[in-house]
CSV table of C-alpha atoms in Angstrom, one decimal:
chain,number,residue,atom,x,y,z
A,6,UNK,CA,120.9,132.4,78.5
A,7,UNK,CA,118.9,133.6,81.8
A,8,UNK,CA,119.3,130.5,82.7
A,9,UNK,CA,123.2,130.3,82.5
A,10,UNK,CA,123.4,133.8,83.9
A,11,UNK,CA,121.6,132.3,87.1
A,12,UNK,CA,123.6,129.7,87.6
A,13,UNK,CA,127.1,131.3,87.4
A,14,UNK,CA,126.2,134.0,89.8
A,15,UNK,CA,125.0,130.7,92.0
A,16,UNK,CA,129.5,129.3,91.2
A,17,UNK,CA,130.1,132.9,91.6
A,18,UNK,CA,129.1,133.5,95.4
A,19,UNK,CA,129.1,129.7,95.9
A,20,UNK,CA,133.3,130.5,95.6
A,21,UNK,CA,133.2,132.7,97.9
A,22,UNK,CA,132.4,129.9,100.5
A,23,UNK,CA,135.9,127.5,99.5
A,24,UNK,CA,139.6,126.8,101.3
A,25,UNK,CA,141.4,129.0,99.1
A,26,UNK,CA,139.7,131.8,99.4
A,27,UNK,CA,139.4,131.6,103.4
A,28,UNK,CA,142.8,130.5,103.0
A,29,UNK,CA,143.9,134.1,101.1
A,30,UNK,CA,141.3,135.8,104.5
A,31,UNK,CA,143.7,133.9,106.7
A,32,UNK,CA,146.8,135.1,105.7
A,33,UNK,CA,145.7,139.0,104.7
A,34,UNK,CA,142.8,140.2,106.2
A,35,UNK,CA,141.6,141.0,102.6
A,36,UNK,CA,140.3,139.1,99.7
A,37,UNK,CA,140.2,140.5,96.0
A,38,UNK,CA,137.5,137.6,94.6
A,39,UNK,CA,135.2,138.5,97.1
A,40,UNK,CA,135.5,142.5,96.8
A,41,UNK,CA,135.2,141.4,92.9
A,42,UNK,CA,132.0,139.1,93.3
A,43,UNK,CA,130.4,141.2,95.7
A,44,UNK,CA,130.5,144.1,94.0
A,45,UNK,CA,129.3,143.2,91.2
A,46,UNK,CA,126.2,141.2,92.1
A,47,UNK,CA,125.8,144.0,94.6
A,48,UNK,CA,121.9,144.8,93.6
A,49,UNK,CA,121.1,141.6,93.0
A,50,UNK,CA,122.6,140.7,96.8
A,51,UNK,CA,120.1,143.8,97.4
A,52,UNK,CA,123.0,146.0,99.2
A,53,UNK,CA,122.7,149.8,97.9
A,54,UNK,CA,123.7,151.2,100.8
A,55,UNK,CA,128.0,150.6,102.9
A,56,UNK,CA,127.0,147.0,104.7
A,57,UNK,CA,129.9,144.9,106.4
A,58,UNK,CA,131.0,142.1,104.3
A,59,UNK,CA,129.8,140.1,107.2
A,60,UNK,CA,126.5,141.1,106.1
A,61,UNK,CA,127.7,140.3,102.7
A,62,UNK,CA,128.4,137.0,104.0
A,63,UNK,CA,124.5,136.3,106.1
A,64,UNK,CA,123.0,137.1,102.8
A,65,UNK,CA,125.0,135.2,100.2
A,66,UNK,CA,124.6,132.0,102.0
A,67,UNK,CA,121.0,132.3,102.8
A,68,UNK,CA,120.8,132.7,99.1
A,69,UNK,CA,122.9,129.8,98.4
A,70,UNK,CA,120.3,127.8,100.9
A,71,UNK,CA,117.4,128.2,99.6
A,72,UNK,CA,118.0,128.8,96.1
A,73,UNK,CA,121.5,126.4,95.0
A,74,UNK,CA,122.6,124.4,98.0
A,75,UNK,CA,126.3,122.8,97.3
A,76,UNK,CA,128.1,120.8,98.9
A,77,UNK,CA,129.3,123.2,101.3
A,78,UNK,CA,126.6,124.6,102.7
A,79,UNK,CA,125.6,120.6,103.8
A,80,UNK,CA,128.6,120.7,105.2
A,81,UNK,CA,128.7,124.0,107.2
A,82,UNK,CA,124.6,122.5,108.6
A,83,UNK,CA,126.7,119.2,110.3
A,84,UNK,CA,129.6,121.7,111.7
A,85,UNK,CA,126.9,123.5,113.1
A,86,UNK,CA,123.8,121.2,114.4
A,87,UNK,CA,126.2,118.0,114.4
A,88,UNK,CA,129.7,118.9,116.1
A,89,UNK,CA,129.0,122.4,117.6
A,90,UNK,CA,125.7,121.9,119.0
A,91,UNK,CA,126.3,118.5,120.1
A,92,UNK,CA,130.3,118.4,121.5
A,93,UNK,CA,132.9,120.3,122.7
A,94,UNK,CA,135.8,121.5,120.7
A,95,UNK,CA,138.2,120.0,123.5
A,96,UNK,CA,137.2,116.3,123.6
A,97,UNK,CA,135.5,115.8,119.4
A,98,UNK,CA,137.2,116.3,116.4
A,99,UNK,CA,136.1,117.3,112.7
A,100,UNK,CA,138.0,116.0,109.5
A,101,UNK,CA,137.1,117.7,106.2
A,102,UNK,CA,138.0,115.1,103.5
A,103,UNK,CA,139.9,112.3,104.3
A,104,UNK,CA,140.6,110.2,102.4
A,105,UNK,CA,139.3,106.3,103.1
A,106,UNK,CA,140.8,103.3,101.1
A,107,UNK,CA,139.6,104.1,97.3
A,108,UNK,CA,137.0,107.1,98.3
A,109,UNK,CA,137.1,110.6,100.1
A,110,UNK,CA,135.0,110.7,103.7
A,111,UNK,CA,133.2,114.1,102.8
A,112,UNK,CA,132.9,114.3,107.0
A,113,UNK,CA,134.4,112.2,110.0
A,114,UNK,CA,133.5,113.6,113.1
A,115,UNK,CA,135.4,111.8,116.1
A,116,UNK,CA,134.4,111.7,119.6
A,117,UNK,CA,133.4,108.6,121.5
A,118,UNK,CA,133.5,107.0,117.7
A,119,UNK,CA,134.3,108.2,114.4
A,120,UNK,CA,131.2,109.2,112.4
A,121,UNK,CA,131.8,109.4,108.7
A,122,UNK,CA,129.2,111.8,107.1
A,123,UNK,CA,128.4,111.7,103.1
A,124,UNK,CA,126.5,114.7,101.4
A,125,UNK,CA,124.9,113.8,98.8
A,126,UNK,CA,123.1,117.4,97.1
A,127,UNK,CA,120.6,117.7,94.1
A,128,UNK,CA,123.9,118.1,92.2
A,129,UNK,CA,125.3,114.5,93.3
A,130,UNK,CA,125.0,111.3,91.4
A,131,UNK,CA,124.9,108.3,93.8
A,132,UNK,CA,126.9,106.2,91.6
A,133,UNK,CA,129.9,106.3,93.9
A,134,UNK,CA,127.9,106.0,96.3
A,135,UNK,CA,128.1,101.6,97.2
A,136,UNK,CA,131.4,102.1,96.5
A,137,UNK,CA,132.1,104.7,98.8
A,138,UNK,CA,130.4,103.3,102.4
A,139,UNK,CA,131.8,99.7,101.6
A,140,UNK,CA,134.8,101.1,101.9
A,141,UNK,CA,134.1,103.5,105.1
A,142,UNK,CA,132.4,100.5,106.7
A,143,UNK,CA,136.2,99.7,106.6
A,144,UNK,CA,137.8,102.5,108.7
A,145,UNK,CA,134.1,103.5,111.1
A,146,UNK,CA,131.4,101.6,112.0
A,147,UNK,CA,128.7,104.7,112.0
A,148,UNK,CA,127.3,105.9,108.5
A,149,UNK,CA,125.5,109.0,108.0
A,150,UNK,CA,124.2,110.3,104.2
A,151,UNK,CA,123.3,113.7,103.9
A,152,UNK,CA,121.0,114.4,102.1
A,153,UNK,CA,117.9,117.4,100.5
A,154,UNK,CA,114.7,115.9,101.9
A,155,UNK,CA,113.4,115.9,98.5
A,156,UNK,CA,115.6,113.3,97.3
A,157,UNK,CA,115.3,110.3,100.8
A,158,UNK,CA,112.9,108.6,99.7
A,159,UNK,CA,114.8,107.7,96.7
A,160,UNK,CA,118.2,106.9,98.5
A,161,UNK,CA,116.1,105.2,101.3
A,162,UNK,CA,115.2,102.4,98.7
A,163,UNK,CA,119.8,103.0,97.4
A,164,UNK,CA,120.8,102.2,100.1
A,165,UNK,CA,117.8,99.3,101.3
A,166,UNK,CA,117.7,97.1,104.6
A,167,UNK,CA,120.9,98.0,106.4
A,168,UNK,CA,122.9,100.3,109.1
A,169,UNK,CA,123.7,103.7,107.3
A,170,UNK,CA,121.1,106.6,108.8
A,171,UNK,CA,120.1,108.5,107.4
A,172,UNK,CA,120.0,112.9,107.5
A,173,UNK,CA,117.8,115.4,105.7
A,174,UNK,CA,118.2,119.1,105.1
A,175,UNK,CA,115.9,121.3,104.6
A,176,UNK,CA,115.8,125.5,103.8
A,177,UNK,CA,112.7,125.6,107.0
A,178,UNK,CA,114.4,123.8,109.8
A,179,UNK,CA,118.5,122.8,108.9
A,180,UNK,CA,118.8,118.7,109.4
A,181,UNK,CA,117.0,116.5,110.7
A,182,UNK,CA,117.3,112.7,111.4
A,183,UNK,CA,114.8,109.7,108.8
A,184,UNK,CA,116.8,107.0,110.4
A,185,UNK,CA,119.5,106.4,113.1
A,186,UNK,CA,122.4,105.0,112.2
A,187,UNK,CA,124.0,101.3,113.4
A,188,UNK,CA,126.6,101.2,114.8
A,189,UNK,CA,129.0,98.0,112.6
A,190,UNK,CA,131.9,96.9,114.4
A,191,UNK,CA,132.5,93.5,112.3
A,192,UNK,CA,134.0,94.9,108.7
A,193,UNK,CA,136.3,97.1,110.7
A,194,UNK,CA,139.8,96.3,108.3
A,195,UNK,CA,143.3,97.3,109.7
A,196,UNK,CA,144.7,98.3,107.1
A,197,UNK,CA,142.3,101.2,106.1
A,198,UNK,CA,141.6,102.5,108.9
A,199,UNK,CA,146.1,102.6,109.2
A,200,UNK,CA,145.9,103.8,105.3
A,201,UNK,CA,144.1,106.9,107.8
A,202,UNK,CA,146.9,108.2,109.8
A,203,UNK,CA,149.7,110.2,109.3
A,204,UNK,CA,153.7,108.5,110.3
A,205,UNK,CA,154.4,110.0,113.4
A,206,UNK,CA,150.3,109.0,114.6
A,207,UNK,CA,150.5,104.9,113.3
A,208,UNK,CA,154.1,105.4,114.7
A,209,UNK,CA,152.2,106.4,118.7
A,210,UNK,CA,149.5,103.1,118.1
A,211,UNK,CA,152.4,100.8,117.2
A,212,UNK,CA,154.3,102.1,120.1
A,213,UNK,CA,151.2,102.3,122.6
A,214,UNK,CA,150.6,98.6,121.4
A,215,UNK,CA,154.0,96.5,121.4
A,216,UNK,CA,155.8,99.4,123.8
A,217,UNK,CA,158.0,99.8,120.3
A,218,UNK,CA,159.0,100.4,116.9
A,219,UNK,CA,160.5,98.8,114.3
A,220,UNK,CA,164.2,99.0,114.0
A,221,UNK,CA,164.1,99.2,109.3
A,222,UNK,CA,165.2,101.6,107.0
A,223,UNK,CA,162.6,104.5,106.2
A,224,UNK,CA,161.6,102.9,103.2
A,225,UNK,CA,160.3,99.3,105.3
A,226,UNK,CA,159.3,101.7,108.1
A,227,UNK,CA,155.6,101.7,106.6
A,228,UNK,CA,155.2,98.0,106.0
A,229,UNK,CA,156.9,96.8,109.6
A,230,UNK,CA,153.9,98.9,111.1
A,231,UNK,CA,151.6,97.4,108.9
A,232,UNK,CA,152.3,93.5,109.4
A,233,UNK,CA,152.5,94.8,113.5
A,234,UNK,CA,148.9,96.4,113.0
A,235,UNK,CA,147.2,93.2,110.9
A,236,UNK,CA,148.0,91.0,114.8
A,237,UNK,CA,146.1,93.6,116.4
A,238,UNK,CA,141.6,92.7,116.7
A,239,UNK,CA,140.2,95.1,114.6
A,240,UNK,CA,137.9,96.7,117.8
A,241,UNK,CA,141.6,97.1,119.4
A,242,UNK,CA,143.1,99.0,116.4
A,243,UNK,CA,139.6,101.9,116.2
A,244,UNK,CA,140.2,103.1,120.5
A,245,UNK,CA,143.6,103.5,118.7
A,246,UNK,CA,143.0,105.2,116.7
A,247,UNK,CA,141.0,108.0,118.2
A,248,UNK,CA,143.4,107.8,120.5
A,249,UNK,CA,145.6,109.4,117.5
A,250,UNK,CA,142.5,111.3,115.0
A,251,UNK,CA,141.6,113.2,118.5
A,252,UNK,CA,145.4,114.8,119.0
A,253,UNK,CA,144.6,117.0,115.1
A,254,UNK,CA,143.1,119.1,117.7
A,255,UNK,CA,141.7,123.1,116.6
A,256,UNK,CA,144.4,126.0,117.9
A,257,UNK,CA,141.7,128.2,119.1
A,258,UNK,CA,138.6,125.8,120.0
A,259,UNK,CA,137.3,129.4,121.3
A,260,UNK,CA,136.9,132.0,118.6
A,261,UNK,CA,136.1,129.0,116.5
A,262,UNK,CA,132.7,129.1,118.9
A,263,UNK,CA,132.6,132.2,119.5
A,264,UNK,CA,129.7,134.6,118.1
A,265,UNK,CA,132.3,137.0,116.3
A,266,UNK,CA,132.5,133.7,113.2
A,267,UNK,CA,129.7,134.1,111.6
A,268,UNK,CA,127.6,130.1,111.5
A,269,UNK,CA,127.9,130.7,107.3
A,270,UNK,CA,131.7,130.1,108.0
A,271,UNK,CA,132.4,128.0,110.8
A,272,UNK,CA,133.6,124.4,108.5
A,273,UNK,CA,135.3,126.9,106.6
A,274,UNK,CA,137.2,127.2,110.3
A,275,UNK,CA,137.5,124.3,110.9
A,276,UNK,CA,138.5,123.3,108.0
A,277,UNK,CA,141.2,125.4,108.1
A,278,UNK,CA,141.9,125.3,112.0
A,279,UNK,CA,143.0,129.2,112.1
A,280,UNK,CA,145.9,130.3,114.8
A,281,UNK,CA,144.6,133.3,116.7
A,282,UNK,CA,146.2,136.0,114.1
A,283,UNK,CA,144.8,134.3,111.1
A,284,UNK,CA,141.3,135.0,113.7
A,285,UNK,CA,141.5,138.7,114.0
A,286,UNK,CA,142.6,139.3,110.1
A,287,UNK,CA,139.1,137.2,109.5
A,288,UNK,CA,138.2,139.6,111.9
A,289,UNK,CA,139.3,142.8,110.1
A,290,UNK,CA,138.1,141.2,106.7
A,291,UNK,CA,134.3,140.9,108.5
A,292,UNK,CA,134.3,144.4,109.3
A,293,UNK,CA,135.8,145.4,105.9
A,294,UNK,CA,132.8,148.2,104.8
A,295,UNK,CA,131.5,148.6,100.6
């Protein structure tokens, strides 16, 4: 029973750091779920006096980091350490849960190339990993597996001697490089790369490559575009793919990078991509006291 109560606590805290909850916050500056959860677990979080939501989120996130490292904790470290610390948001883009073939890539960072980051937490199984990597190779020349430091040896054995890189997460030092990824272009697949694009994006790709788009009925348009793309060298398609994915720019990169935006919710902000009004609603929420 005690273990179940502990699990309920961490699951409830983890649910705070989700896009549906923050969608409400961005829209209204409020969240009944967050307020009720914090009120219920106030003593567990160690708050006895009035405190801002910003401090509450910081403490809640720290509890997750040290005790219940769910997928969001890993993704948020990738957002902070591998995107925001290394890249300019005018030039780099982060995509969350992008469908690639039959798999969904946890995070893709678009900069000089596209790099897939596949997260395997202590709560995950490696069951689908080989199929996921097989799909990602058709889309991206660089792949990293991100896992807890206690699982590094396990995943080194599973990956074997291949080009997939490995990053480890620890409570003390954050993300650490275990093995550098090696770029692999030979397995890129034009159909898989095209399937990651929206209609306007692959239309632009076709226009740039051929100077025009197929003049066919809408129902036949995708197949006609795919037939043209299949004629191109995959390395060329990859370069054109990057150009289109980079157009998925952030609305307010300065506000995402601002110190006013807590590190604990950077990934949510990058995923939701708020406008100025939505950011102001967020800041109003962070300044609420309870």
